[in-house]
Amino acid sequence: GSGRKMKKVILCVPTYTRPYDQCMESIKASVPLLDEAGWEHGLVHEIGCPYISGARATMLRKALDAKADAVVFIDHDLSWRPEDLVSLISKEGVVAGLYRFKEKEVKYMGVLDDDVETHLPKVRKDGCIKATRVPAGFLKVTKEAVNKFMAHYPELCYGEQYHLSIDLFNHGAHNGQWWGEDYAFSRNWLDMGEDLWIDPDLSLTHHSAEEDYPGNFHEFLIEERQK
């Protein structure tokens, strides 16, 4: 009872029928740690929507209606350690976790904003790495970020003026290239003069029906450096 308002995080998981069991188990296992870290929490699904950008926009609106301070977009085919979710939401700004493509070769989604001269990652005090593109399968945005984005891109807002929604992940053609929804968000966010960050030391597993693709980007970078 210090009277301090608890922060609230809403997890947004779009799915066709239902999330993978591993995803739901990760969410359940994360709850005690969220409680411990002082986060109120909720979960929003959007089921059966074929448009991922549409599903995410609908969930974001619900999350904001629930008074979220932070919103985490999670793909239904990802799993993680409980501490990974707490780590992600405790980092400042717009922050993503990187996970592998669903293929045998170990390759990660996302593009780092490496230093031009040294070719080394740009790392801030809390260990986060600067990026130019991030996937949206384990992505945290803040209500302040959404507010800025809506003000900057009124053409991506829709609905009644007093209760606007925002197409944060507006995909499609741009300057002669086709952009997927997550990289389009990354581009639009950077075009505002904002920064994108990666929380590297997360153990995220990308699942297919037959196969699991586990990885930890921090460990991957260390191994690459040693080659």
mmCIF file of N, CA and C in Angstrom, residues 62-187:
data_model
loop_
_atom_site.group_PDB
_atom_site.id
_atom_site.type_symbol
_atom_site.label_atom_id
_atom_site.label_comp_id
_atom_site.label_asym_id
_atom_site.label_seq_id
_atom_site.Cartn_x
_atom_site.Cartn_y
_atom_site.Cartn_z
ATOM 1 N N LYS A 62 -7.562 -3.059 -27.743
ATOM 2 C CA LYS A 62 -8.071 -3.680 -26.506
ATOM 3 C C LYS A 62 -7.089 -3.468 -25.350
ATOM 4 N N ALA A 63 -5.792 -3.590 -25.660
ATOM 5 C CA ALA A 63 -4.768 -3.417 -24.622
ATOM 6 C C ALA A 63 -4.775 -1.992 -24.085
ATOM 7 N N LEU A 64 -4.924 -1.017 -24.975
ATOM 8 C CA LEU A 64 -4.966 0.385 -24.544
ATOM 9 C C LEU A 64 -6.239 0.676 -23.758
ATOM 10 N N ASP A 65 -7.343 0.048 -24.175
ATOM 11 C CA ASP A 65 -8.605 0.197 -23.421
ATOM 12 C C ASP A 65 -8.460 -0.372 -22.015
ATOM 13 N N ALA A 66 -7.592 -1.379 -21.870
ATOM 14 C CA ALA A 66 -7.355 -1.985 -20.550
ATOM 15 C C ALA A 66 -6.301 -1.207 -19.762
ATOM 16 N N LYS A 67 -5.907 -0.049 -20.289
ATOM 17 C CA LYS A 67 -4.962 0.860 -19.619
ATOM 18 C C LYS A 67 -3.558 0.274 -19.496
ATOM 19 N N ALA A 68 -3.097 -0.377 -20.570
ATOM 20 C CA ALA A 68 -1.743 -0.946 -20.571
ATOM 21 C C ALA A 68 -0.691 0.156 -20.582
ATOM 22 N N ASP A 69 0.364 -0.020 -19.784
ATOM 23 C CA ASP A 69 1.548 0.840 -19.881
ATOM 24 C C ASP A 69 2.504 0.272 -20.931
ATOM 25 N N ALA A 70 2.548 -1.054 -20.980
ATOM 26 C CA ALA A 70 3.382 -1.747 -21.960
ATOM 27 C C ALA A 70 2.526 -2.799 -22.657
ATOM 28 N N VAL A 71 2.792 -2.998 -23.938
ATOM 29 C CA VAL A 71 2.085 -4.001 -24.729
ATOM 30 C C VAL A 71 3.145 -4.907 -25.353
ATOM 31 N N VAL A 72 2.978 -6.212 -25.167
ATOM 32 C CA VAL A 72 3.923 -7.147 -25.771
ATOM 33 C C VAL A 72 3.199 -7.981 -26.819
ATOM 34 N N PHE A 73 3.672 -7.875 -28.063
ATOM 35 C CA PHE A 73 3.138 -8.698 -29.142
ATOM 36 C C PHE A 73 3.933 -9.999 -29.168
ATOM 37 N N ILE A 74 3.208 -11.104 -29.067
ATOM 38 C CA ILE A 74 3.857 -12.422 -29.005
ATOM 39 C C ILE A 74 3.230 -13.323 -30.064
ATOM 40 N N ASP A 75 4.069 -13.924 -30.906
ATOM 41 C CA ASP A 75 3.543 -14.870 -31.894
ATOM 42 C C ASP A 75 3.162 -16.175 -31.216
ATOM 43 N N HIS A 76 2.141 -16.817 -31.751
ATOM 44 C CA HIS A 76 1.559 -18.005 -31.092
ATOM 45 C C HIS A 76 2.452 -19.232 -31.172
ATOM 46 N N ASP A 77 3.558 -19.133 -31.947
ATOM 47 C CA ASP A 77 4.442 -20.290 -32.106
ATOM 48 C C ASP A 77 5.798 -20.070 -31.425
ATOM 49 N N LEU A 78 5.812 -19.186 -30.399
ATOM 50 C CA LEU A 78 7.045 -18.925 -29.654
ATOM 51 C C LEU A 78 6.907 -19.386 -28.207
ATOM 52 N N SER A 79 8.028 -19.808 -27.619
ATOM 53 C CA SER A 79 8.064 -20.055 -26.169
ATOM 54 C C SER A 79 9.346 -19.457 -25.610
ATOM 55 N N TRP A 80 9.399 -19.306 -24.286
ATOM 56 C CA TRP A 80 10.510 -18.594 -23.634
ATOM 57 C C TRP A 80 10.605 -19.024 -22.180
ATOM 58 N N ARG A 81 11.716 -18.628 -21.533
ATOM 59 C CA ARG A 81 11.851 -18.829 -20.087
ATOM 60 C C ARG A 81 11.061 -17.714 -19.393
ATOM 61 N N PRO A 82 10.477 -17.983 -18.220
ATOM 62 C CA PRO A 82 9.680 -16.956 -17.533
ATOM 63 C C PRO A 82 10.428 -15.627 -17.359
ATOM 64 N N GLU A 83 11.734 -15.708 -17.033
ATOM 65 C CA GLU A 83 12.484 -14.467 -16.791
ATOM 66 C C GLU A 83 12.689 -13.650 -18.071
ATOM 67 N N ASP A 84 12.528 -14.281 -19.238
ATOM 68 C CA ASP A 84 12.743 -13.564 -20.502
ATOM 69 C C ASP A 84 11.681 -12.484 -20.731
ATOM 70 N N LEU A 85 10.451 -12.811 -20.367
ATOM 71 C CA LEU A 85 9.368 -11.829 -20.551
ATOM 72 C C LEU A 85 9.560 -10.641 -19.612
ATOM 73 N N VAL A 86 9.950 -10.923 -18.373
ATOM 74 C CA VAL A 86 10.185 -9.854 -17.400
ATOM 75 C C VAL A 86 11.355 -8.977 -17.859
ATOM 76 N N SER A 87 12.394 -9.618 -18.377
ATOM 77 C CA SER A 87 13.546 -8.874 -18.882
ATOM 78 C C SER A 87 13.121 -7.930 -20.002
ATOM 79 N N LEU A 88 12.344 -8.448 -20.952
ATOM 80 C CA LEU A 88 11.910 -7.644 -22.102
ATOM 81 C C LEU A 88 11.130 -6.412 -21.663
ATOM 82 N N ILE A 89 10.149 -6.603 -20.780
ATOM 83 C CA ILE A 89 9.285 -5.466 -20.428
ATOM 84 C C ILE A 89 9.954 -4.484 -19.476
ATOM 85 N N SER A 90 11.034 -4.929 -18.825
ATOM 86 C CA SER A 90 11.714 -4.000 -17.906
ATOM 87 C C SER A 90 12.700 -3.098 -18.643
ATOM 88 N N LYS A 91 12.984 -3.418 -19.910
ATOM 89 C CA LYS A 91 13.901 -2.589 -20.693
ATOM 90 C C LYS A 91 13.164 -1.366 -21.230
ATOM 91 N N GLU A 92 13.909 -0.259 -21.333
ATOM 92 C CA GLU A 92 13.293 0.999 -21.746
ATOM 93 C C GLU A 92 13.049 1.047 -23.253
ATOM 94 N N GLY A 93 11.935 1.677 -23.639
ATOM 95 C CA GLY A 93 11.676 1.958 -25.049
ATOM 96 C C GLY A 93 11.019 0.809 -25.796
ATOM 97 N N VAL A 94 11.186 0.829 -27.108
ATOM 98 C CA VAL A 94 10.642 -0.216 -27.980
ATOM 99 C C VAL A 94 11.725 -1.279 -28.131
ATOM 100 N N VAL A 95 11.433 -2.474 -27.617
ATOM 101 C CA VAL A 95 12.465 -3.518 -27.501
ATOM 102 C C VAL A 95 11.905 -4.850 -27.987
ATOM 103 N N ALA A 96 12.731 -5.591 -28.731
ATOM 104 C CA ALA A 96 12.323 -6.898 -29.250
ATOM 105 C C ALA A 96 13.297 -7.976 -28.810
ATOM 106 N N GLY A 97 12.790 -9.198 -28.779
ATOM 107 C CA GLY A 97 13.656 -10.366 -28.661
ATOM 108 C C GLY A 97 13.797 -10.977 -30.046
ATOM 109 N N LEU A 98 14.994 -11.456 -30.373
ATOM 110 C CA LEU A 98 15.198 -12.088 -31.677
ATOM 111 C C LEU A 98 15.107 -13.601 -31.543
ATOM 112 N N TYR A 99 14.540 -14.224 -32.558
ATOM 113 C CA TYR A 99 14.406 -15.682 -32.574
ATOM 114 C C TYR A 99 14.776 -16.176 -33.962
ATOM 115 N N ARG A 100 14.982 -17.469 -34.038
ATOM 116 C CA ARG A 100 15.463 -18.072 -35.276
ATOM 117 C C ARG A 100 14.362 -18.222 -36.316
ATOM 118 N N PHE A 101 14.791 -18.244 -37.577
ATOM 119 C CA PHE A 101 13.909 -18.715 -38.638
ATOM 120 C C PHE A 101 13.666 -20.204 -38.411
ATOM 121 N N LYS A 102 12.553 -20.708 -38.953
ATOM 122 C CA LYS A 102 12.257 -22.140 -38.802
ATOM 123 C C LYS A 102 13.006 -22.920 -39.875
ATOM 124 N N GLU A 103 14.310 -22.986 -39.729
ATOM 125 C CA GLU A 103 15.121 -23.771 -40.658
ATOM 126 C C GLU A 103 16.332 -24.326 -39.919
ATOM 127 N N LYS A 104 16.908 -25.369 -40.505
ATOM 128 C CA LYS A 104 18.033 -26.068 -39.847
ATOM 129 C C LYS A 104 19.201 -25.120 -39.569
ATOM 130 N N GLU A 105 19.566 -24.315 -40.575
ATOM 131 C CA GLU A 105 20.674 -23.383 -40.386
ATOM 132 C C GLU A 105 20.275 -22.333 -39.351
ATOM 133 N N VAL A 106 21.198 -22.015 -38.444
ATOM 134 C CA VAL A 106 20.873 -21.054 -37.380
ATOM 135 C C VAL A 106 20.970 -19.634 -37.932
ATOM 136 N N LYS A 107 19.788 -19.047 -38.197
ATOM 137 C CA LYS A 107 19.735 -17.668 -38.686
ATOM 138 C C LYS A 107 18.644 -16.934 -37.913
ATOM 139 N N TYR A 108 18.940 -15.692 -37.558
ATOM 140 C CA TYR A 108 17.999 -14.914 -36.742
ATOM 141 C C TYR A 108 17.324 -13.830 -37.560
ATOM 142 N N MET A 109 16.064 -13.570 -37.227
ATOM 143 C CA MET A 109 15.357 -12.434 -37.809
ATOM 144 C C MET A 109 15.916 -11.152 -37.201
ATOM 145 N N GLY A 110 15.730 -10.035 -37.906
ATOM 146 C CA GLY A 110 16.194 -8.754 -37.378
ATOM 147 C C GLY A 110 17.475 -8.300 -38.050
ATOM 148 N N VAL A 111 17.727 -6.987 -37.995
ATOM 149 C CA VAL A 111 18.931 -6.390 -38.580
ATOM 150 C C VAL A 111 19.536 -5.445 -37.553
ATOM 151 N N LEU A 112 20.824 -5.632 -37.250
ATOM 152 C CA LEU A 112 21.487 -4.788 -36.264
ATOM 153 C C LEU A 112 21.952 -3.480 -36.895
ATOM 154 N N ASP A 113 22.018 -2.442 -36.066
ATOM 155 C CA ASP A 113 22.514 -1.131 -36.494
ATOM 156 C C ASP A 113 23.992 -1.041 -36.097
ATOM 157 N N ASP A 114 24.808 -1.866 -36.736
ATOM 158 C CA ASP A 114 26.219 -1.947 -36.342
ATOM 159 C C ASP A 114 26.968 -0.654 -36.631
ATOM 160 N N ASP A 115 28.018 -0.428 -35.851
ATOM 161 C CA ASP A 115 28.898 0.715 -36.065
ATOM 162 C C ASP A 115 29.567 0.585 -37.434
ATOM 163 N N VAL A 116 29.536 1.667 -38.219
ATOM 164 C CA VAL A 116 30.020 1.630 -39.600
ATOM 165 C C VAL A 116 31.505 1.279 -39.661
ATOM 166 N N GLU A 117 32.285 1.820 -38.733
ATOM 167 C CA GLU A 117 33.737 1.625 -38.789
ATOM 168 C C GLU A 117 34.184 0.304 -38.162
ATOM 169 N N THR A 118 33.672 0.005 -36.974
ATOM 170 C CA THR A 118 34.152 -1.194 -36.267
ATOM 171 C C THR A 118 33.341 -2.441 -36.622
ATOM 172 N N HIS A 119 32.148 -2.235 -37.209
ATOM 173 C CA HIS A 119 31.208 -3.334 -37.510
ATOM 174 C C HIS A 119 30.753 -4.066 -36.243
ATOM 175 N N LEU A 120 30.923 -3.409 -35.098
ATOM 176 C CA LEU A 120 30.471 -4.009 -33.843
ATOM 177 C C LEU A 120 29.081 -3.484 -33.490
ATOM 178 N N PRO A 121 28.307 -4.304 -32.762
ATOM 179 C CA PRO A 121 26.984 -3.841 -32.336
ATOM 180 C C PRO A 121 27.090 -2.620 -31.424
ATOM 181 N N LYS A 122 26.081 -1.747 -31.477
ATOM 182 C CA LYS A 122 26.001 -0.618 -30.549
ATOM 183 C C LYS A 122 25.185 -1.080 -29.347
ATOM 184 N N VAL A 123 25.826 -1.070 -28.187
ATOM 185 C CA VAL A 123 25.197 -1.622 -26.988
ATOM 186 C C VAL A 123 24.985 -0.513 -25.966
ATOM 187 N N ARG A 124 23.773 -0.442 -25.391
ATOM 188 C CA ARG A 124 23.552 0.569 -24.351
ATOM 189 C C ARG A 124 23.800 -0.050 -22.976
ATOM 190 N N LYS A 125 23.745 0.796 -21.941
ATOM 191 C CA LYS A 125 24.167 0.388 -20.581
ATOM 192 C C LYS A 125 23.494 -0.891 -20.074
ATOM 193 N N ASP A 126 22.218 -1.078 -20.433
ATOM 194 C CA ASP A 126 21.491 -2.248 -19.908
ATOM 195 C C ASP A 126 21.703 -3.499 -20.757
ATOM 196 N N GLY A 127 22.624 -3.410 -21.735
ATOM 197 C CA GLY A 127 22.927 -4.585 -22.551
ATOM 198 C C GLY A 127 22.131 -4.700 -23.838
ATOM 199 N N CYS A 128 21.154 -3.820 -24.024
ATOM 200 C CA CYS A 128 20.366 -3.873 -25.261
ATOM 201 C C CYS A 128 21.197 -3.413 -26.460
ATOM 202 N N ILE A 129 20.909 -4.012 -27.603
ATOM 203 C CA ILE A 129 21.649 -3.754 -28.836
ATOM 204 C C ILE A 129 20.766 -2.972 -29.798
ATOM 205 N N LYS A 130 21.373 -1.972 -30.451
ATOM 206 C CA LYS A 130 20.615 -1.122 -31.372
ATOM 207 C C LYS A 130 20.334 -1.875 -32.676
ATOM 208 N N ALA A 131 19.137 -1.690 -33.206
ATOM 209 C CA ALA A 131 18.716 -2.395 -34.418
ATOM 210 C C ALA A 131 18.069 -1.438 -35.409
ATOM 211 N N THR A 132 18.033 -1.876 -36.671
ATOM 212 C CA THR A 132 17.272 -1.119 -37.674
ATOM 213 C C THR A 132 15.982 -1.846 -38.051
ATOM 214 N N ARG A 133 15.956 -3.165 -37.839
ATOM 215 C CA ARG A 133 14.749 -3.953 -38.130
ATOM 216 C C ARG A 133 14.593 -5.019 -37.059
ATOM 217 N N VAL A 134 13.367 -5.190 -36.582
ATOM 218 C CA VAL A 134 13.094 -6.262 -35.615
ATOM 219 C C VAL A 134 11.826 -7.008 -36.010
ATOM 220 N N PRO A 135 11.754 -8.294 -35.681
ATOM 221 C CA PRO A 135 10.499 -9.023 -35.872
ATOM 222 C C PRO A 135 9.522 -8.647 -34.755
ATOM 223 N N ALA A 136 8.263 -8.967 -34.960
ATOM 224 C CA ALA A 136 7.240 -8.559 -33.980
ATOM 225 C C ALA A 136 6.673 -9.733 -33.193
ATOM 226 N N GLY A 137 7.401 -10.849 -33.165
ATOM 227 C CA GLY A 137 6.908 -12.026 -32.451
ATOM 228 C C GLY A 137 7.173 -12.011 -30.965
ATOM 229 N N PHE A 138 8.080 -11.110 -30.528
ATOM 230 C CA PHE A 138 8.371 -10.941 -29.096
ATOM 231 C C PHE A 138 8.810 -9.492 -28.944
ATOM 232 N N LEU A 139 7.833 -8.610 -29.046
ATOM 233 C CA LEU A 139 8.102 -7.168 -29.188
ATOM 234 C C LEU A 139 7.326 -6.385 -28.144
ATOM 235 N N LYS A 140 8.048 -5.527 -27.416
ATOM 236 C CA LYS A 140 7.390 -4.669 -26.432
ATOM 237 C C LYS A 140 7.336 -3.228 -26.921
ATOM 238 N N VAL A 141 6.135 -2.655 -26.921
ATOM 239 C CA VAL A 141 5.991 -1.221 -27.172
ATOM 240 C C VAL A 141 5.336 -0.595 -25.941
ATOM 241 N N THR A 142 5.555 0.703 -25.768
ATOM 242 C CA THR A 142 4.966 1.402 -24.627
ATOM 243 C C THR A 142 3.780 2.236 -25.098
ATOM 244 N N LYS A 143 2.935 2.630 -24.147
ATOM 245 C CA LYS A 143 1.800 3.488 -24.516
ATOM 246 C C LYS A 143 2.311 4.821 -25.064
ATOM 247 N N GLU A 144 3.461 5.294 -24.542
ATOM 248 C CA GLU A 144 4.033 6.554 -25.034
ATOM 249 C C GLU A 144 4.477 6.417 -26.487
ATOM 250 N N ALA A 145 5.044 5.258 -26.810
ATOM 251 C CA ALA A 145 5.475 5.009 -28.191
ATOM 252 C C ALA A 145 4.277 5.011 -29.135
ATOM 253 N N VAL A 146 3.199 4.358 -28.719
ATOM 254 C CA VAL A 146 1.986 4.306 -29.548
ATOM 255 C C VAL A 146 1.430 5.713 -29.749
ATOM 256 N N ASN A 147 1.432 6.498 -28.678
ATOM 257 C CA ASN A 147 0.948 7.873 -28.730
ATOM 258 C C ASN A 147 1.729 8.692 -29.768
ATOM 259 N N LYS A 148 3.057 8.588 -29.709
ATOM 260 C CA LYS A 148 3.922 9.297 -30.667
ATOM 261 C C LYS A 148 3.657 8.839 -32.098
ATOM 262 N N PHE A 149 3.533 7.522 -32.255
ATOM 263 C CA PHE A 149 3.323 6.931 -33.581
ATOM 264 C C PHE A 149 2.009 7.435 -34.189
ATOM 265 N N MET A 150 0.956 7.480 -33.376
ATOM 266 C CA MET A 150 -0.357 7.939 -33.853
ATOM 267 C C MET A 150 -0.301 9.407 -34.262
ATOM 268 N N ALA A 151 0.412 10.208 -33.485
ATOM 269 C CA ALA A 151 0.530 11.637 -33.806
ATOM 270 C C ALA A 151 1.309 11.839 -35.100
ATOM 271 N N HIS A 152 2.290 10.971 -35.331
ATOM 272 C CA HIS A 152 3.168 11.124 -36.487
ATOM 273 C C HIS A 152 2.548 10.567 -37.765
ATOM 274 N N TYR A 153 1.716 9.542 -37.631
ATOM 275 C CA TYR A 153 1.112 8.888 -38.808
ATOM 276 C C TYR A 153 -0.415 8.914 -38.720
ATOM 277 N N PRO A 154 -1.011 10.120 -38.824
ATOM 278 C CA PRO A 154 -2.480 10.184 -38.733
ATOM 279 C C PRO A 154 -3.165 9.365 -39.831
ATOM 280 N N GLU A 155 -2.451 9.182 -40.958
ATOM 281 C CA GLU A 155 -3.056 8.428 -42.075
ATOM 282 C C GLU A 155 -3.174 6.929 -41.762
ATOM 283 N N LEU A 156 -2.510 6.476 -40.705
ATOM 284 C CA LEU A 156 -2.616 5.066 -40.312
ATOM 285 C C LEU A 156 -3.612 4.861 -39.166
ATOM 286 N N CYS A 157 -4.262 5.957 -38.752
ATOM 287 C CA CYS A 157 -5.287 5.859 -37.710
ATOM 288 C C CYS A 157 -6.643 5.602 -38.362
ATOM 289 N N TYR A 158 -7.488 4.886 -37.647
ATOM 290 C CA TYR A 158 -8.824 4.605 -38.202
ATOM 291 C C TYR A 158 -9.827 4.475 -37.057
ATOM 292 N N GLY A 159 -11.119 4.630 -37.410
ATOM 293 C CA GLY A 159 -12.180 4.543 -36.398
ATOM 294 C C GLY A 159 -12.721 5.923 -36.062
ATOM 295 N N GLU A 160 -13.532 5.979 -35.007
ATOM 296 C CA GLU A 160 -14.100 7.257 -34.573
ATOM 297 C C GLU A 160 -12.984 8.132 -34.001
ATOM 298 N N GLN A 161 -13.053 9.416 -34.241
ATOM 299 C CA GLN A 161 -11.991 10.331 -33.795
ATOM 300 C C GLN A 161 -11.749 10.254 -32.290
ATOM 301 N N TYR A 162 -12.813 10.041 -31.522
ATOM 302 C CA TYR A 162 -12.647 10.029 -30.063
ATOM 303 C C TYR A 162 -12.093 8.693 -29.558
ATOM 304 N N HIS A 163 -11.962 7.716 -30.470
ATOM 305 C CA HIS A 163 -11.492 6.392 -30.033
ATOM 306 C C HIS A 163 -10.718 5.728 -31.160
ATOM 307 N N LEU A 164 -9.665 6.402 -31.600
ATOM 308 C CA LEU A 164 -8.932 5.928 -32.770
ATOM 309 C C LEU A 164 -8.120 4.674 -32.489
ATOM 310 N N SER A 165 -8.027 3.829 -33.498
ATOM 311 C CA SER A 165 -7.094 2.701 -33.492
ATOM 312 C C SER A 165 -5.959 3.047 -34.443
ATOM 313 N N ILE A 166 -4.849 2.333 -34.307
ATOM 314 C CA ILE A 166 -3.693 2.617 -35.157
ATOM 315 C C ILE A 166 -3.197 1.324 -35.814
ATOM 316 N N ASP A 167 -2.958 1.405 -37.117
ATOM 317 C CA ASP A 167 -2.379 0.279 -37.853
ATOM 318 C C ASP A 167 -0.862 0.353 -37.701
ATOM 319 N N LEU A 168 -0.390 -0.103 -36.542
ATOM 320 C CA LEU A 168 1.032 -0.009 -36.189
ATOM 321 C C LEU A 168 1.905 -0.815 -37.148
ATOM 322 N N PHE A 169 1.319 -1.897 -37.680
ATOM 323 C CA PHE A 169 2.078 -2.822 -38.532
ATOM 324 C C PHE A 169 1.554 -2.788 -39.962
ATOM 325 N N ASN A 170 1.533 -1.597 -40.526
ATOM 326 C CA ASN A 170 0.973 -1.393 -41.859
ATOM 327 C C ASN A 170 1.920 -1.936 -42.923
ATOM 328 N N HIS A 171 1.582 -3.085 -43.508
ATOM 329 C CA HIS A 171 2.492 -3.716 -44.466
ATOM 330 C C HIS A 171 2.120 -3.337 -45.901
ATOM 331 N N GLY A 172 3.040 -3.605 -46.822
ATOM 332 C CA GLY A 172 2.731 -3.356 -48.228
ATOM 333 C C GLY A 172 3.881 -2.690 -48.962
ATOM 334 N N ALA A 173 3.574 -2.185 -50.149
ATOM 335 C CA ALA A 173 4.611 -1.600 -50.992
ATOM 336 C C ALA A 173 5.016 -0.219 -50.482
ATOM 337 N N HIS A 174 6.318 0.049 -50.525
ATOM 338 C CA HIS A 174 6.851 1.339 -50.095
ATOM 339 C C HIS A 174 8.132 1.589 -50.885
ATOM 340 N N ASN A 175 8.172 2.693 -51.605
ATOM 341 C CA ASN A 175 9.362 3.055 -52.399
ATOM 342 C C ASN A 175 9.914 1.884 -53.218
ATOM 343 N N GLY A 176 9.021 1.212 -53.919
ATOM 344 C CA GLY A 176 9.450 0.174 -54.849
ATOM 345 C C GLY A 176 9.805 -1.160 -54.238
ATOM 346 N N GLN A 177 9.502 -1.333 -52.930
ATOM 347 C CA GLN A 177 9.780 -2.618 -52.272
ATOM 348 C C GLN A 177 8.554 -3.071 -51.504
ATOM 349 N N TRP A 178 8.362 -4.388 -51.406
ATOM 350 C CA TRP A 178 7.301 -4.919 -50.545
ATOM 351 C C TRP A 178 7.849 -5.081 -49.125
ATOM 352 N N TRP A 179 7.103 -4.567 -48.159
ATOM 353 C CA TRP A 179 7.525 -4.646 -46.753
ATOM 354 C C TRP A 179 6.557 -5.522 -45.966
ATOM 355 N N GLY A 180 7.112 -6.465 -45.223
ATOM 356 C CA GLY A 180 6.303 -7.209 -44.263
ATOM 357 C C GLY A 180 5.921 -6.307 -43.106
ATOM 358 N N GLU A 181 4.978 -6.746 -42.297
ATOM 359 C CA GLU A 181 4.396 -5.838 -41.292
ATOM 360 C C GLU A 181 5.372 -5.444 -40.192
ATOM 361 N N ASP A 182 6.277 -6.355 -39.797
ATOM 362 C CA ASP A 182 7.175 -6.024 -38.681
ATOM 363 C C ASP A 182 8.296 -5.086 -39.129
ATOM 364 N N TYR A 183 8.837 -5.335 -40.317
ATOM 365 C CA TYR A 183 9.893 -4.452 -40.810
ATOM 366 C C TYR A 183 9.323 -3.090 -41.222
ATOM 367 N N ALA A 184 8.054 -3.073 -41.632
ATOM 368 C CA ALA A 184 7.406 -1.793 -41.950
ATOM 369 C C ALA A 184 7.251 -0.956 -40.677
ATOM 370 N N PHE A 185 6.853 -1.597 -39.581
ATOM 371 C CA PHE A 185 6.796 -0.881 -38.304
ATOM 372 C C PHE A 185 8.179 -0.352 -37.933
ATOM 373 N N SER A 186 9.200 -1.206 -38.062
ATOM 374 C CA SER A 186 10.575 -0.802 -37.729
ATOM 375 C C SER A 186 10.973 0.435 -38.537
ATOM 376 N N ARG A 187 10.705 0.397 -39.825
ATOM 377 C CA ARG A 187 11.056 1.514 -40.715
ATOM 378 C C ARG A 187 10.331 2.796 -40.298
#
